[in-house]
Amino acid sequence: MKPQLILRNVLIASLMIFSLSGHAMANNLQVQSYRGDVGNLNNVWTLTTASKFNQDDYPLDAGVLNVSGNEPEQTNIGTGLENYLGLADGSLDIDSFSAQAYEGSAMKLSFNLKAGDTLSFDYSFATRDVGASNIGKDYSFIVINGKLSTLSDVGKTTASHASGNDLASTGLTSFSFKADHTGNFDIYFGVVDIGDFNASSTLRLYGSQLVAAVPEPDTAILSLMGLGLVCLVRRQKRDV
């Protein structure tokens, strides 16, 4: 093969590898553990604040919105939901007076990521906690390596996106973050009742996608070109 063809093929291979390095890969949600009312319904992980035995959502019967038979986990009790999440008691409260977290559910996922990887999740947050009489606003959240962030709350829901027994919903929504280091990431998703035990809310997780970090183009291309030049020199020596 002519030297020009060798260099051309090396360059083409370099560009192809570079273009594929950021390819999105679908990930199944591998749940490590959970607390409260958590279940997998038709491949959709569903977390609620609905009781199995108490009529939280009158006029619906008790347990209609509960998906697992487990009661939601209480908060602010030392061994409750915050403890499971690795947070201090009171961390899920919006404030310490009228907007305290009463109960909720959460589940844990783990991912091995490289610095620069982007992990995205598709979810929806739905609720029956609507109307002016509600003191607090239920919300859904994510905890990544000990850092708590809100996903959506009642204020981001609308009746137009609701279905079934939900009164309001965000509809399908996405959340993503970029890994700031290489290693294991413990990720918790959850939902909490704020201000009372009534009017349940639901977080549904539909799946995740990982977009691998894109290497520096100079590094990727030059490395392969250097390899091509080594092969070219060896070939020329052999042909002498």
PDB file of C-alpha atoms in Angstrom:
ATOM      1  CA  MET A   1       0.000   0.000   0.000  1.00  0.00           C
ATOM      2  CA  LYS A   2       1.245   3.480  -0.841  1.00  0.00           C
ATOM      3  CA  PRO A   3       2.325   5.726   2.039  1.00  0.00           C
ATOM      4  CA  GLN A   4      -0.356   8.284   1.115  1.00  0.00           C
ATOM      5  CA  LEU A   5      -3.086   5.627   1.385  1.00  0.00           C
ATOM      6  CA  ILE A   6      -1.804   4.467   4.757  1.00  0.00           C
ATOM      7  CA  LEU A   7      -1.918   7.999   6.184  1.00  0.00           C
ATOM      8  CA  ARG A   8      -5.353   8.600   4.697  1.00  0.00           C
ATOM      9  CA  ASN A   9      -6.772   5.423   6.249  1.00  0.00           C
ATOM     10  CA  VAL A  10      -5.281   6.290   9.638  1.00  0.00           C
ATOM     11  CA  LEU A  11      -6.865   9.738   9.508  1.00  0.00           C
ATOM     12  CA  ILE A  12     -10.254   8.328   8.535  1.00  0.00           C
ATOM     13  CA  ALA A  13     -10.097   5.802  11.382  1.00  0.00           C
ATOM     14  CA  SER A  14      -9.178   8.572  13.833  1.00  0.00           C
ATOM     15  CA  LEU A  15     -12.155  10.702  12.804  1.00  0.00           C
ATOM     16  CA  MET A  16     -14.532   7.733  13.034  1.00  0.00           C
ATOM     17  CA  ILE A  17     -13.398   6.866  16.549  1.00  0.00           C
ATOM     18  CA  PHE A  18     -13.703  10.481  17.609  1.00  0.00           C
ATOM     19  CA  SER A  19     -17.237  10.764  16.206  1.00  0.00           C
ATOM     20  CA  LEU A  20     -18.398   7.596  17.986  1.00  0.00           C
ATOM     21  CA  SER A  21     -16.867   8.376  21.373  1.00  0.00           C
ATOM     22  CA  GLY A  22     -19.862  10.460  22.491  1.00  0.00           C
ATOM     23  CA  HIS A  23     -22.479   7.919  21.396  1.00  0.00           C
ATOM     24  CA  ALA A  24     -25.483   7.643  23.757  1.00  0.00           C
ATOM     25  CA  MET A  25     -26.076   4.223  25.290  1.00  0.00           C
ATOM     26  CA  ALA A  26     -29.376   3.198  26.895  1.00  0.00           C
ATOM     27  CA  ASN A  27     -29.066   1.948  30.474  1.00  0.00           C
ATOM     28  CA  ASN A  28     -31.560  -0.191  32.375  1.00  0.00           C
ATOM     29  CA  LEU A  29     -32.199   1.097  35.876  1.00  0.00           C
ATOM     30  CA  GLN A  30     -30.553  -1.384  38.238  1.00  0.00           C
ATOM     31  CA  VAL A  31     -32.088  -0.594  41.624  1.00  0.00           C
ATOM     32  CA  GLN A  32     -29.790  -1.405  44.548  1.00  0.00           C
ATOM     33  CA  SER A  33     -32.295  -0.855  47.361  1.00  0.00           C
ATOM     34  CA  TYR A  34     -35.373   1.168  48.287  1.00  0.00           C
ATOM     35  CA  ARG A  35     -37.450   2.417  51.213  1.00  0.00           C
ATOM     36  CA  GLY A  36     -41.167   3.127  51.318  1.00  0.00           C
ATOM     37  CA  ASP A  37     -43.678   2.544  48.538  1.00  0.00           C
ATOM     38  CA  VAL A  38     -41.589   1.636  45.480  1.00  0.00           C
ATOM     39  CA  GLY A  39     -42.534  -0.729  42.674  1.00  0.00           C
ATOM     40  CA  ASN A  40     -41.849  -1.544  39.028  1.00  0.00           C
ATOM     41  CA  LEU A  41     -45.026  -1.172  36.972  1.00  0.00           C
ATOM     42  CA  ASN A  42     -44.641  -2.160  33.315  1.00  0.00           C
ATOM     43  CA  ASN A  43     -40.888  -1.360  33.418  1.00  0.00           C
ATOM     44  CA  VAL A  44     -41.519   2.042  34.996  1.00  0.00           C
ATOM     45  CA  TRP A  45     -40.083   2.477  38.479  1.00  0.00           C
ATOM     46  CA  THR A  46     -42.795   4.157  40.541  1.00  0.00           C
ATOM     47  CA  LEU A  47     -42.362   5.838  43.940  1.00  0.00           C
ATOM     48  CA  THR A  48     -45.330   7.235  45.882  1.00  0.00           C
ATOM     49  CA  THR A  49     -46.324   8.826  49.185  1.00  0.00           C
ATOM     50  CA  ALA A  50     -49.577   6.820  49.199  1.00  0.00           C
ATOM     51  CA  SER A  51     -50.553   4.728  52.214  1.00  0.00           C
ATOM     52  CA  LYS A  52     -51.764   1.160  51.837  1.00  0.00           C
ATOM     53  CA  PHE A  53     -54.134   1.391  54.800  1.00  0.00           C
ATOM     54  CA  ASN A  54     -55.066   5.066  55.293  1.00  0.00           C
ATOM     55  CA  GLN A  55     -57.447   6.984  53.049  1.00  0.00           C
ATOM     56  CA  ASP A  56     -54.950   9.682  52.023  1.00  0.00           C
ATOM     57  CA  ASP A  57     -56.748  10.553  48.795  1.00  0.00           C
ATOM     58  CA  TYR A  58     -60.475  10.791  49.548  1.00  0.00           C
ATOM     59  CA  PRO A  59     -62.772   9.982  47.789  1.00  0.00           C
ATOM     60  CA  LEU A  60     -60.404   7.269  46.492  1.00  0.00           C
ATOM     61  CA  ASP A  61     -60.296   4.161  48.646  1.00  0.00           C
ATOM     62  CA  ALA A  62     -57.278   3.505  50.849  1.00  0.00           C
ATOM     63  CA  GLY A  63     -54.400   1.894  48.970  1.00  0.00           C
ATOM     64  CA  VAL A  64     -55.572   2.745  45.447  1.00  0.00           C
ATOM     65  CA  LEU A  65     -52.381   4.682  44.655  1.00  0.00           C
ATOM     66  CA  ASN A  66     -50.026   2.476  46.693  1.00  0.00           C
ATOM     67  CA  VAL A  67     -47.931   0.331  44.318  1.00  0.00           C
ATOM     68  CA  SER A  68     -46.080  -2.092  46.605  1.00  0.00           C
ATOM     69  CA  GLY A  69     -48.038  -2.752  49.779  1.00  0.00           C
ATOM     70  CA  ASN A  70     -45.323  -0.976  51.789  1.00  0.00           C
ATOM     71  CA  GLU A  71     -46.063   2.164  53.750  1.00  0.00           C
ATOM     72  CA  PRO A  72     -44.163   5.365  52.911  1.00  0.00           C
ATOM     73  CA  GLU A  73     -41.143   5.967  55.150  1.00  0.00           C
ATOM     74  CA  GLN A  74     -41.443   8.605  57.859  1.00  0.00           C
ATOM     75  CA  THR A  75     -38.962  11.463  58.062  1.00  0.00           C
ATOM     76  CA  ASN A  76     -37.292  13.283  60.955  1.00  0.00           C
ATOM     77  CA  ILE A  77     -37.180  10.228  63.227  1.00  0.00           C
ATOM     78  CA  GLY A  78     -33.461   9.398  63.231  1.00  0.00           C
ATOM     79  CA  THR A  79     -33.865   6.093  61.403  1.00  0.00           C
ATOM     80  CA  GLY A  80     -36.237   7.309  58.697  1.00  0.00           C
ATOM     81  CA  LEU A  81     -35.954   8.394  55.093  1.00  0.00           C
ATOM     82  CA  GLU A  82     -33.188  10.959  55.582  1.00  0.00           C
ATOM     83  CA  ASN A  83     -31.028   8.360  57.311  1.00  0.00           C
ATOM     84  CA  TYR A  84     -31.464   6.010  54.341  1.00  0.00           C
ATOM     85  CA  LEU A  85     -30.433   8.832  51.999  1.00  0.00           C
ATOM     86  CA  GLY A  86     -27.352   9.666  54.063  1.00  0.00           C
ATOM     87  CA  LEU A  87     -28.801  13.066  55.011  1.00  0.00           C
ATOM     88  CA  ALA A  88     -29.348  14.768  58.347  1.00  0.00           C
ATOM     89  CA  ASP A  89     -32.842  14.817  59.837  1.00  0.00           C
ATOM     90  CA  GLY A  90     -34.757  17.811  58.514  1.00  0.00           C
ATOM     91  CA  SER A  91     -32.865  17.922  55.210  1.00  0.00           C
ATOM     92  CA  LEU A  92     -36.056  17.171  53.257  1.00  0.00           C
ATOM     93  CA  ASP A  93     -38.037  19.986  54.939  1.00  0.00           C
ATOM     94  CA  ILE A  94     -38.733  23.078  52.877  1.00  0.00           C
ATOM     95  CA  ASP A  95     -38.787  24.952  56.169  1.00  0.00           C
ATOM     96  CA  SER A  96     -39.033  23.883  59.819  1.00  0.00           C
ATOM     97  CA  PHE A  97     -42.562  25.215  60.416  1.00  0.00           C
ATOM     98  CA  SER A  98     -45.424  24.754  57.942  1.00  0.00           C
ATOM     99  CA  ALA A  99     -43.452  22.995  55.190  1.00  0.00           C
ATOM    100  CA  GLN A 100     -41.941  19.999  56.931  1.00  0.00           C
ATOM    101  CA  ALA A 101     -41.499  16.694  55.149  1.00  0.00           C
ATOM    102  CA  TYR A 102     -43.781  14.086  56.740  1.00  0.00           C
ATOM    103  CA  GLU A 103     -43.172  10.888  54.764  1.00  0.00           C
ATOM    104  CA  GLY A 104     -41.873   9.662  51.441  1.00  0.00           C
ATOM    105  CA  SER A 105     -40.221   6.942  49.400  1.00  0.00           C
ATOM    106  CA  ALA A 106     -36.812   6.601  47.758  1.00  0.00           C
ATOM    107  CA  MET A 107     -34.604   4.166  45.857  1.00  0.00           C
ATOM    108  CA  LYS A 108     -30.879   3.848  45.243  1.00  0.00           C
ATOM    109  CA  LEU A 109     -29.005   3.399  41.956  1.00  0.00           C
ATOM    110  CA  SER A 110     -25.245   3.099  41.435  1.00  0.00           C
ATOM    111  CA  PHE A 111     -23.195   3.960  38.358  1.00  0.00           C
ATOM    112  CA  ASN A 112     -19.495   3.749  37.524  1.00  0.00           C
ATOM    113  CA  LEU A 113     -18.750   6.889  35.530  1.00  0.00           C
ATOM    114  CA  LYS A 114     -15.744   8.566  33.993  1.00  0.00           C
ATOM    115  CA  ALA A 115     -15.082  12.269  34.393  1.00  0.00           C
ATOM    116  CA  GLY A 116     -17.049  14.087  31.706  1.00  0.00           C
ATOM    117  CA  ASP A 117     -19.692  11.365  31.260  1.00  0.00           C
ATOM    118  CA  THR A 118     -23.247  12.736  31.103  1.00  0.00           C
ATOM    119  CA  LEU A 119     -26.044  10.695  32.691  1.00  0.00           C
ATOM    120  CA  SER A 120     -29.666  11.554  31.856  1.00  0.00           C
ATOM    121  CA  PHE A 121     -32.948  10.299  33.318  1.00  0.00           C
ATOM    122  CA  ASP A 122     -36.495  10.538  31.975  1.00  0.00           C
ATOM    123  CA  TYR A 123     -39.160  10.982  34.648  1.00  0.00           C
ATOM    124  CA  SER A 124     -42.539  12.469  35.470  1.00  0.00           C
ATOM    125  CA  PHE A 125     -43.861  13.879  38.737  1.00  0.00           C
ATOM    126  CA  ALA A 126     -47.601  13.649  39.381  1.00  0.00           C
ATOM    127  CA  THR A 127     -49.724  14.667  42.354  1.00  0.00           C
ATOM    128  CA  ARG A 128     -53.129  14.995  43.970  1.00  0.00           C
ATOM    129  CA  ASP A 129     -51.748  17.702  46.274  1.00  0.00           C
ATOM    130  CA  VAL A 130     -53.408  20.608  44.472  1.00  0.00           C
ATOM    131  CA  GLY A 131     -55.639  23.467  45.635  1.00  0.00           C
ATOM    132  CA  ALA A 132     -55.308  26.523  47.863  1.00  0.00           C
ATOM    133  CA  SER A 133     -56.017  24.554  51.063  1.00  0.00           C
ATOM    134  CA  ASN A 134     -52.708  22.671  50.925  1.00  0.00           C
ATOM    135  CA  ILE A 135     -50.089  24.121  53.268  1.00  0.00           C
ATOM    136  CA  GLY A 136     -47.060  22.463  51.743  1.00  0.00           C
ATOM    137  CA  LYS A 137     -46.033  21.437  48.286  1.00  0.00           C
ATOM    138  CA  ASP A 138     -44.962  17.849  47.733  1.00  0.00           C
ATOM    139  CA  TYR A 139     -41.845  17.440  45.598  1.00  0.00           C
ATOM    140  CA  SER A 140     -39.549  14.885  43.979  1.00  0.00           C
ATOM    141  CA  PHE A 141     -35.804  14.933  44.452  1.00  0.00           C
ATOM    142  CA  ILE A 142     -32.442  13.405  43.591  1.00  0.00           C
ATOM    143  CA  VAL A 143     -29.424  12.872  45.857  1.00  0.00           C
ATOM    144  CA  ILE A 144     -26.066  12.424  44.089  1.00  0.00           C
ATOM    145  CA  ASN A 145     -23.178  11.409  46.343  1.00  0.00           C
ATOM    146  CA  GLY A 146     -24.815  13.128  49.305  1.00  0.00           C
ATOM    147  CA  LYS A 147     -25.979  16.308  47.522  1.00  0.00           C
ATOM    148  CA  LEU A 148     -29.754  16.923  47.546  1.00  0.00           C
ATOM    149  CA  SER A 149     -31.479  18.634  44.591  1.00  0.00           C
ATOM    150  CA  THR A 150     -35.156  19.122  43.756  1.00  0.00           C
ATOM    151  CA  LEU A 151     -36.427  17.575  40.524  1.00  0.00           C
ATOM    152  CA  SER A 152     -40.008  18.910  40.388  1.00  0.00           C
ATOM    153  CA  ASP A 153     -42.666  20.090  42.811  1.00  0.00           C
ATOM    154  CA  VAL A 154     -46.407  20.710  42.762  1.00  0.00           C
ATOM    155  CA  GLY A 155     -45.862  24.183  41.342  1.00  0.00           C
ATOM    156  CA  LYS A 156     -44.422  22.686  38.142  1.00  0.00           C
ATOM    157  CA  THR A 157     -47.416  20.431  37.465  1.00  0.00           C
ATOM    158  CA  THR A 158     -50.494  21.117  35.347  1.00  0.00           C
ATOM    159  CA  ALA A 159     -53.866  19.415  35.021  1.00  0.00           C
ATOM    160  CA  SER A 160     -53.386  19.123  31.258  1.00  0.00           C
ATOM    161  CA  HIS A 161     -50.603  16.553  31.728  1.00  0.00           C
ATOM    162  CA  ALA A 162     -52.507  14.470  34.293  1.00  0.00           C
ATOM    163  CA  SER A 163     -53.916  11.006  33.624  1.00  0.00           C
ATOM    164  CA  GLY A 164     -55.624   8.260  35.612  1.00  0.00           C
ATOM    165  CA  ASN A 165     -56.014   9.202  39.280  1.00  0.00           C
ATOM    166  CA  ASP A 166     -53.442  12.011  39.070  1.00  0.00           C
ATOM    167  CA  LEU A 167     -54.841  15.540  39.314  1.00  0.00           C
ATOM    168  CA  ALA A 168     -51.732  17.271  37.933  1.00  0.00           C
ATOM    169  CA  SER A 169     -48.417  16.230  36.385  1.00  0.00           C
ATOM    170  CA  THR A 170     -45.239  17.585  34.848  1.00  0.00           C
ATOM    171  CA  GLY A 171     -45.530  15.204  31.918  1.00  0.00           C
ATOM    172  CA  LEU A 172     -42.357  13.559  30.646  1.00  0.00           C
ATOM    173  CA  THR A 173     -39.314  15.508  31.861  1.00  0.00           C
ATOM    174  CA  SER A 174     -35.548  14.956  31.760  1.00  0.00           C
ATOM    175  CA  PHE A 175     -32.766  15.510  34.255  1.00  0.00           C
ATOM    176  CA  SER A 176     -29.059  15.200  33.461  1.00  0.00           C
ATOM    177  CA  PHE A 177     -25.725  15.788  35.127  1.00  0.00           C
ATOM    178  CA  LYS A 178     -22.064  15.518  34.146  1.00  0.00           C
ATOM    179  CA  ALA A 179     -19.674  13.483  36.256  1.00  0.00           C
ATOM    180  CA  ASP A 180     -16.951  15.707  37.748  1.00  0.00           C
ATOM    181  CA  HIS A 181     -14.648  12.776  38.523  1.00  0.00           C
ATOM    182  CA  THR A 182     -14.081   9.127  37.679  1.00  0.00           C
ATOM    183  CA  GLY A 183     -15.566   6.641  40.115  1.00  0.00           C
ATOM    184  CA  ASN A 184     -18.770   5.286  41.624  1.00  0.00           C
ATOM    185  CA  PHE A 185     -21.823   7.521  41.942  1.00  0.00           C
ATOM    186  CA  ASP A 186     -24.599   6.623  44.402  1.00  0.00           C
ATOM    187  CA  ILE A 187     -27.815   8.201  43.168  1.00  0.00           C
ATOM    188  CA  TYR A 188     -31.103   8.274  45.090  1.00  0.00           C
ATOM    189  CA  PHE A 189     -34.466   9.277  43.652  1.00  0.00           C
ATOM    190  CA  GLY A 190     -37.372  10.085  45.928  1.00  0.00           C
ATOM    191  CA  VAL A 191     -40.673  11.823  46.598  1.00  0.00           C
ATOM    192  CA  VAL A 192     -42.031  13.384  49.822  1.00  0.00           C
ATOM    193  CA  ASP A 193     -45.272  14.658  51.355  1.00  0.00           C
ATOM    194  CA  ILE A 194     -44.887  18.223  52.590  1.00  0.00           C
ATOM    195  CA  GLY A 195     -47.064  19.730  55.323  1.00  0.00           C
ATOM    196  CA  ASP A 196     -49.367  16.726  55.801  1.00  0.00           C
ATOM    197  CA  PHE A 197     -49.907  13.012  55.152  1.00  0.00           C
ATOM    198  CA  ASN A 198     -52.745  13.625  52.695  1.00  0.00           C
ATOM    199  CA  ALA A 199     -52.960  14.023  48.902  1.00  0.00           C
ATOM    200  CA  SER A 200     -50.385  11.620  47.511  1.00  0.00           C
ATOM    201  CA  SER A 201     -47.680  12.328  44.946  1.00  0.00           C
ATOM    202  CA  THR A 202     -45.889   9.991  42.549  1.00  0.00           C
ATOM    203  CA  LEU A 203     -42.464   9.947  40.861  1.00  0.00           C
ATOM    204  CA  ARG A 204     -42.111   7.718  37.802  1.00  0.00           C
ATOM    205  CA  LEU A 205     -38.701   6.863  36.300  1.00  0.00           C
ATOM    206  CA  TYR A 206     -38.703   5.639  32.703  1.00  0.00           C
ATOM    207  CA  GLY A 207     -35.009   5.003  32.096  1.00  0.00           C
ATOM    208  CA  SER A 208     -31.574   6.533  31.713  1.00  0.00           C
ATOM    209  CA  GLN A 209     -29.011   7.285  29.043  1.00  0.00           C
ATOM    210  CA  LEU A 210     -25.259   7.581  29.326  1.00  0.00           C
ATOM    211  CA  VAL A 211     -23.303   9.780  26.945  1.00  0.00           C
ATOM    212  CA  ALA A 212     -19.629   8.907  27.253  1.00  0.00           C
ATOM    213  CA  ALA A 213     -17.100  11.674  27.695  1.00  0.00           C
ATOM    214  CA  VAL A 214     -15.656  12.939  24.405  1.00  0.00           C
ATOM    215  CA  PRO A 215     -11.829  12.756  24.414  1.00  0.00           C
ATOM    216  CA  GLU A 216      -9.781  15.736  23.349  1.00  0.00           C
ATOM    217  CA  PRO A 217      -9.638  15.546  19.532  1.00  0.00           C
ATOM    218  CA  ASP A 218      -5.928  16.346  19.415  1.00  0.00           C
ATOM    219  CA  THR A 219      -5.139  13.452  21.744  1.00  0.00           C
ATOM    220  CA  ALA A 220      -7.270  10.879  19.946  1.00  0.00           C
ATOM    221  CA  ILE A 221      -6.268  11.798  16.421  1.00  0.00           C
ATOM    222  CA  LEU A 222      -2.580  12.384  17.036  1.00  0.00           C
ATOM    223  CA  SER A 223      -2.246   9.092  18.905  1.00  0.00           C
ATOM    224  CA  LEU A 224      -3.641   7.142  15.978  1.00  0.00           C
ATOM    225  CA  MET A 225      -1.641   9.142  13.437  1.00  0.00           C
ATOM    226  CA  GLY A 226       1.496   8.387  15.421  1.00  0.00           C
ATOM    227  CA  LEU A 227       0.629   4.706  15.329  1.00  0.00           C
ATOM    228  CA  GLY A 228       0.125   4.957  11.582  1.00  0.00           C
ATOM    229  CA  LEU A 229       3.499   6.597  11.084  1.00  0.00           C
ATOM    230  CA  VAL A 230       5.204   3.830  13.071  1.00  0.00           C
ATOM    231  CA  CYS A 231       3.562   1.247  10.810  1.00  0.00           C
ATOM    232  CA  LEU A 232       4.606   3.253   7.730  1.00  0.00           C
ATOM    233  CA  VAL A 233       8.263   3.443   8.820  1.00  0.00           C
ATOM    234  CA  ARG A 234       8.345  -0.272   9.502  1.00  0.00           C
ATOM    235  CA  ARG A 235       6.883  -1.008   6.090  1.00  0.00           C
ATOM    236  CA  GLN A 236       9.424   1.235   4.324  1.00  0.00           C
ATOM    237  CA  LYS A 237      12.291  -0.493   6.156  1.00  0.00           C
ATOM    238  CA  ARG A 238      10.916  -3.856   5.125  1.00  0.00           C
ATOM    239  CA  ASP A 239      10.671  -2.765   1.478  1.00  0.00           C
ATOM    240  CA  VAL A 240      14.290  -1.506   1.359  1.00  0.00           C
TER     241      VAL A 240
END
